């Protein structure tokens, strides 16, 4: 009987706590916001915006909750306003019983910078256009040449993802140039040569062939022996010697 009684007591405990909280907890709607806590979750990695700028934004957009009753603070509206900031990937706003409204933000993460047709912007990890910021410049491959935004999002984005995720190529490629015929030229960080990728199709296979050259041949003959390295054609790497 004692075991049954203990089991019943333990089972009823959560119900007791819920009822107690419902009866004795203060009406949260009557709590007044006295503080806003802003957290930039990835501030150690990217610095496109800052807590001060977010503070200024909530003031300018008329969503500052300080001094307002909880019943008059619409956290969903705050989230929607902050999500319109093109540097912000996600926003979460919530209230706590102590009078603090928390704002938790994550910044968008760029993987490619594009300068073309008088425009200067990033492509982020979700293939979306992202503006540059005066606060911070990301150290990324730079794409120049004849690039419209559709080409950047649909064609250059897969290449940028590949470079971002591959440690070897992330350290190698500094610039991407797109010709009027939409052929790709790559400028490496190491060595004074031009890589002719050609059409962006099958770029992974082409770069795999180039990596074999990098790892097996160039360390022996020298990184600056060749002026151009042509990997346009399937299973071919054509090197043109530098003029003496």
CSV table of C-alpha atoms in Angstrom, one decimal:
chain,number,residue,atom,x,y,z
A,1,UNK,CA,0.0,0.0,0.0
A,2,UNK,CA,2.8,2.4,0.9
A,3,UNK,CA,4.3,1.9,-2.6
A,4,UNK,CA,1.0,2.6,-4.2
A,5,UNK,CA,0.5,5.7,-2.1
A,6,UNK,CA,3.9,7.0,-3.1
A,7,UNK,CA,3.2,6.4,-6.7
A,8,UNK,CA,-0.1,8.3,-6.5
A,9,UNK,CA,1.6,11.1,-4.7
A,10,UNK,CA,4.4,11.4,-7.3
A,11,UNK,CA,1.9,11.3,-10.1
A,12,UNK,CA,-0.2,14.1,-8.6
A,13,UNK,CA,2.8,16.4,-7.9
A,14,UNK,CA,2.9,18.0,-11.4
A,15,UNK,CA,-0.8,18.7,-11.3
A,16,UNK,CA,-0.4,20.3,-7.9
A,17,UNK,CA,2.5,22.5,-9.2
A,18,UNK,CA,0.5,23.7,-12.2
A,19,UNK,CA,-2.6,24.6,-10.0
A,20,UNK,CA,-0.4,26.4,-7.5
A,21,UNK,CA,1.3,28.4,-10.2
A,22,UNK,CA,-2.0,29.3,-11.8
A,23,UNK,CA,-3.4,30.5,-8.4
A,24,UNK,CA,-0.5,32.3,-7.0
A,25,UNK,CA,1.6,33.6,-10.0
A,26,UNK,CA,1.2,37.3,-10.7
A,27,UNK,CA,-0.6,38.4,-13.8
A,28,UNK,CA,2.2,38.7,-16.3
A,29,UNK,CA,0.2,41.2,-18.3
A,30,UNK,CA,0.6,43.7,-15.5
A,31,UNK,CA,4.4,43.4,-15.4
A,32,UNK,CA,6.2,46.4,-16.9
A,33,UNK,CA,9.3,46.0,-19.1
A,34,UNK,CA,12.3,47.5,-17.4
A,35,UNK,CA,15.1,46.1,-19.5
A,36,UNK,CA,15.9,44.8,-22.9
A,37,UNK,CA,18.6,42.2,-23.3
A,38,UNK,CA,19.9,41.8,-26.9
A,39,UNK,CA,22.0,38.7,-27.8
A,40,UNK,CA,23.9,38.3,-31.1
A,41,UNK,CA,24.4,34.6,-31.0
A,42,UNK,CA,27.2,34.5,-33.6
A,43,UNK,CA,28.9,37.8,-32.8
A,44,UNK,CA,32.4,36.1,-32.5
A,45,UNK,CA,32.2,34.9,-36.1
A,46,UNK,CA,30.6,37.9,-37.9
A,47,UNK,CA,30.3,41.5,-37.1
A,48,UNK,CA,27.9,42.9,-39.7
A,49,UNK,CA,25.7,44.5,-37.0
A,50,UNK,CA,26.1,45.3,-33.3
A,51,UNK,CA,24.0,45.5,-30.2
A,52,UNK,CA,24.1,49.3,-30.4
A,53,UNK,CA,22.7,49.2,-33.9
A,54,UNK,CA,19.9,46.9,-32.9
A,55,UNK,CA,19.1,49.2,-30.0
A,56,UNK,CA,18.9,52.1,-32.4
A,57,UNK,CA,16.8,50.1,-34.8
A,58,UNK,CA,14.1,49.1,-32.2
A,59,UNK,CA,13.9,52.8,-31.2
A,60,UNK,CA,13.6,54.0,-34.8
A,61,UNK,CA,11.0,51.4,-35.7
A,62,UNK,CA,8.9,52.2,-32.7
A,63,UNK,CA,9.1,48.7,-31.1
A,64,UNK,CA,11.1,49.7,-27.9
A,65,UNK,CA,9.3,47.8,-25.1
A,66,UNK,CA,10.8,49.6,-22.1
A,67,UNK,CA,8.2,51.2,-19.9
A,68,UNK,CA,5.3,49.2,-21.5
A,69,UNK,CA,3.1,46.7,-19.8
A,70,UNK,CA,3.7,43.1,-21.0
A,71,UNK,CA,0.1,43.0,-22.2
A,72,UNK,CA,0.9,45.8,-24.7
A,73,UNK,CA,4.2,44.3,-26.0
A,74,UNK,CA,3.8,42.2,-29.1
A,75,UNK,CA,6.9,40.1,-29.3
A,76,UNK,CA,5.8,38.5,-32.6
A,77,UNK,CA,5.7,42.0,-34.2
A,78,UNK,CA,9.1,42.7,-32.8
A,79,UNK,CA,10.5,39.6,-34.4
A,80,UNK,CA,8.9,40.4,-37.8
A,81,UNK,CA,10.3,43.9,-37.8
A,82,UNK,CA,13.8,42.7,-36.9
A,83,UNK,CA,13.7,40.0,-39.6
A,84,UNK,CA,13.3,42.7,-42.2
A,85,UNK,CA,16.9,43.7,-41.4
A,86,UNK,CA,18.8,42.2,-44.4
A,87,UNK,CA,21.8,41.4,-42.1
A,88,UNK,CA,19.6,39.3,-39.8
A,89,UNK,CA,18.9,35.6,-40.4
A,90,UNK,CA,16.6,34.9,-37.5
A,91,UNK,CA,15.0,36.8,-34.5
A,92,UNK,CA,13.4,35.5,-31.3
A,93,UNK,CA,11.8,37.8,-28.8
A,94,UNK,CA,10.3,36.7,-25.4
A,95,UNK,CA,9.4,38.1,-22.0
A,96,UNK,CA,10.6,36.9,-18.6
A,97,UNK,CA,8.8,37.4,-15.2
A,98,UNK,CA,11.5,39.7,-14.0
A,99,UNK,CA,10.5,42.5,-16.5
A,100,UNK,CA,13.2,41.7,-19.1
A,101,UNK,CA,12.4,41.3,-22.8
A,102,UNK,CA,15.0,39.2,-24.5
A,103,UNK,CA,15.9,39.6,-28.2
A,104,UNK,CA,18.0,36.8,-29.6
A,105,UNK,CA,19.4,37.3,-33.1
A,106,UNK,CA,21.6,35.4,-35.5
A,107,UNK,CA,23.3,37.2,-38.4
A,108,UNK,CA,23.4,36.0,-42.0
A,109,UNK,CA,26.6,34.3,-43.1
A,110,UNK,CA,28.0,35.2,-46.5
A,111,UNK,CA,30.1,32.8,-48.6
A,112,UNK,CA,30.8,35.0,-51.7
A,113,UNK,CA,31.2,38.7,-52.4
A,114,UNK,CA,30.1,40.0,-55.8
A,115,UNK,CA,31.1,43.3,-57.4
A,116,UNK,CA,29.5,43.7,-60.9
A,117,UNK,CA,27.4,46.2,-62.8
A,118,UNK,CA,28.1,48.9,-60.2
A,119,UNK,CA,26.7,46.7,-57.5
A,120,UNK,CA,28.5,45.3,-54.4
A,121,UNK,CA,26.8,42.6,-52.4
A,122,UNK,CA,27.2,39.1,-50.8
A,123,UNK,CA,25.6,35.8,-51.5
A,124,UNK,CA,24.8,34.1,-48.2
A,125,UNK,CA,24.6,30.4,-47.2
A,126,UNK,CA,21.0,30.3,-48.2
A,127,UNK,CA,21.6,31.6,-51.7
A,128,UNK,CA,20.1,35.0,-50.9
A,129,UNK,CA,21.4,38.5,-51.7
A,130,UNK,CA,22.9,40.1,-48.7
A,131,UNK,CA,24.1,43.8,-48.5
A,132,UNK,CA,27.6,44.7,-47.5
A,133,UNK,CA,28.2,46.5,-44.2
A,134,UNK,CA,30.4,49.4,-43.2
A,135,UNK,CA,31.1,47.6,-39.9
A,136,UNK,CA,32.8,44.5,-41.2
A,137,UNK,CA,34.2,43.0,-44.4
A,138,UNK,CA,34.2,39.3,-44.7
A,139,UNK,CA,37.3,37.6,-46.1
A,140,UNK,CA,35.7,35.7,-49.0
A,141,UNK,CA,36.3,34.8,-52.6
A,142,UNK,CA,35.4,37.8,-54.8
A,143,UNK,CA,33.4,37.4,-58.0
A,144,UNK,CA,33.6,40.1,-60.7
A,145,UNK,CA,32.8,40.4,-64.4
A,146,UNK,CA,29.5,40.0,-66.2
A,147,UNK,CA,27.3,38.8,-63.4
A,148,UNK,CA,23.6,39.5,-62.8
A,149,UNK,CA,21.9,38.5,-59.5
A,150,UNK,CA,20.1,35.5,-61.0
A,151,UNK,CA,23.4,34.1,-62.3
A,152,UNK,CA,25.0,34.8,-58.9
A,153,UNK,CA,22.3,32.9,-57.0
A,154,UNK,CA,21.8,30.0,-59.4
A,155,UNK,CA,25.2,29.4,-60.9
A,156,UNK,CA,27.9,30.9,-58.7
A,157,UNK,CA,26.2,29.9,-55.4
A,158,UNK,CA,27.0,26.1,-55.9
A,159,UNK,CA,30.6,26.9,-56.6
A,160,UNK,CA,30.8,29.3,-53.6
A,161,UNK,CA,29.3,26.5,-51.4
A,162,UNK,CA,31.9,24.1,-52.7
A,163,UNK,CA,34.8,26.5,-52.0
A,164,UNK,CA,33.4,27.3,-48.5
A,165,UNK,CA,33.1,23.7,-47.5
A,166,UNK,CA,36.3,22.3,-49.0
A,167,UNK,CA,39.3,23.3,-46.8
A,168,UNK,CA,41.8,22.9,-49.7
A,169,UNK,CA,40.0,25.1,-52.2
A,170,UNK,CA,38.8,27.6,-49.6
A,171,UNK,CA,42.5,28.3,-49.0
A,172,UNK,CA,43.3,28.4,-52.8
A,173,UNK,CA,40.8,30.5,-54.7
A,174,UNK,CA,40.8,34.3,-54.2
A,175,UNK,CA,38.8,35.6,-57.2
A,176,UNK,CA,36.3,34.4,-59.7
A,177,UNK,CA,35.9,36.3,-63.0
A,178,UNK,CA,32.9,35.7,-65.3
A,179,UNK,CA,33.4,36.6,-69.0
A,180,UNK,CA,30.6,37.9,-71.3
A,181,UNK,CA,30.3,34.3,-72.6
A,182,UNK,CA,29.8,33.1,-69.0
A,183,UNK,CA,33.1,31.3,-68.9
A,184,UNK,CA,34.8,31.2,-65.5
A,185,UNK,CA,38.4,32.2,-64.8
A,186,UNK,CA,39.8,31.6,-61.3
A,187,UNK,CA,42.6,33.5,-59.7
A,188,UNK,CA,44.4,31.5,-57.0
A,189,UNK,CA,46.0,32.9,-53.8
A,190,UNK,CA,49.2,30.9,-54.4
A,191,UNK,CA,51.1,31.1,-57.7
A,192,UNK,CA,50.9,33.7,-60.4
A,193,UNK,CA,48.8,31.9,-63.0
A,194,UNK,CA,45.3,32.0,-64.4
A,195,UNK,CA,42.9,29.0,-64.2
A,196,UNK,CA,40.5,28.7,-67.1
A,197,UNK,CA,37.5,26.8,-65.7
A,198,UNK,CA,35.3,27.4,-68.8
A,199,UNK,CA,31.5,26.9,-68.3
A,200,UNK,CA,30.6,26.3,-64.7
A,201,UNK,CA,29.1,22.9,-65.4
A,202,UNK,CA,31.0,20.0,-63.9
A,203,UNK,CA,33.2,22.3,-61.9
A,204,UNK,CA,33.8,19.7,-59.2
A,205,UNK,CA,35.3,17.2,-61.6
A,206,UNK,CA,37.4,19.9,-63.2
A,207,UNK,CA,38.8,21.1,-59.9
A,208,UNK,CA,39.5,17.5,-58.9
A,209,UNK,CA,41.8,17.2,-62.0
A,210,UNK,CA,43.4,20.5,-61.1
A,211,UNK,CA,44.0,19.3,-57.5
A,212,UNK,CA,46.0,16.4,-58.9
A,213,UNK,CA,48.2,18.8,-60.8
A,214,UNK,CA,48.6,21.0,-57.6
A,215,UNK,CA,49.6,18.1,-55.4
A,216,UNK,CA,51.7,16.0,-57.8
A,217,UNK,CA,53.3,18.3,-60.4
A,218,UNK,CA,53.5,21.9,-59.4
A,219,UNK,CA,55.5,21.3,-56.2
A,220,UNK,CA,58.2,19.7,-58.4
A,221,UNK,CA,58.3,22.2,-61.4
A,222,UNK,CA,57.4,25.3,-59.5
A,223,UNK,CA,54.1,27.2,-58.9
A,224,UNK,CA,55.0,30.0,-61.3
A,225,UNK,CA,56.2,28.0,-64.3
A,226,UNK,CA,52.8,28.2,-66.1
A,227,UNK,CA,51.0,31.3,-67.2
A,228,UNK,CA,47.6,29.6,-67.6
A,229,UNK,CA,46.1,26.3,-66.6
A,230,UNK,CA,43.2,25.2,-68.8
A,231,UNK,CA,40.7,22.7,-67.2
A,232,UNK,CA,37.8,23.5,-69.6
A,233,UNK,CA,37.8,20.1,-71.2
A,234,UNK,CA,36.8,16.8,-69.7
A,235,UNK,CA,39.7,14.9,-68.0
A,236,UNK,CA,42.3,17.3,-69.4
A,237,UNK,CA,44.6,19.8,-67.8
A,238,UNK,CA,46.4,22.0,-70.4
A,239,UNK,CA,49.2,24.1,-69.1
A,240,UNK,CA,50.8,27.1,-71.0
A,241,UNK,CA,54.3,27.9,-70.1
A,242,UNK,CA,55.1,31.5,-69.0
A,243,UNK,CA,57.0,33.4,-71.7
A,244,UNK,CA,60.7,33.9,-70.9
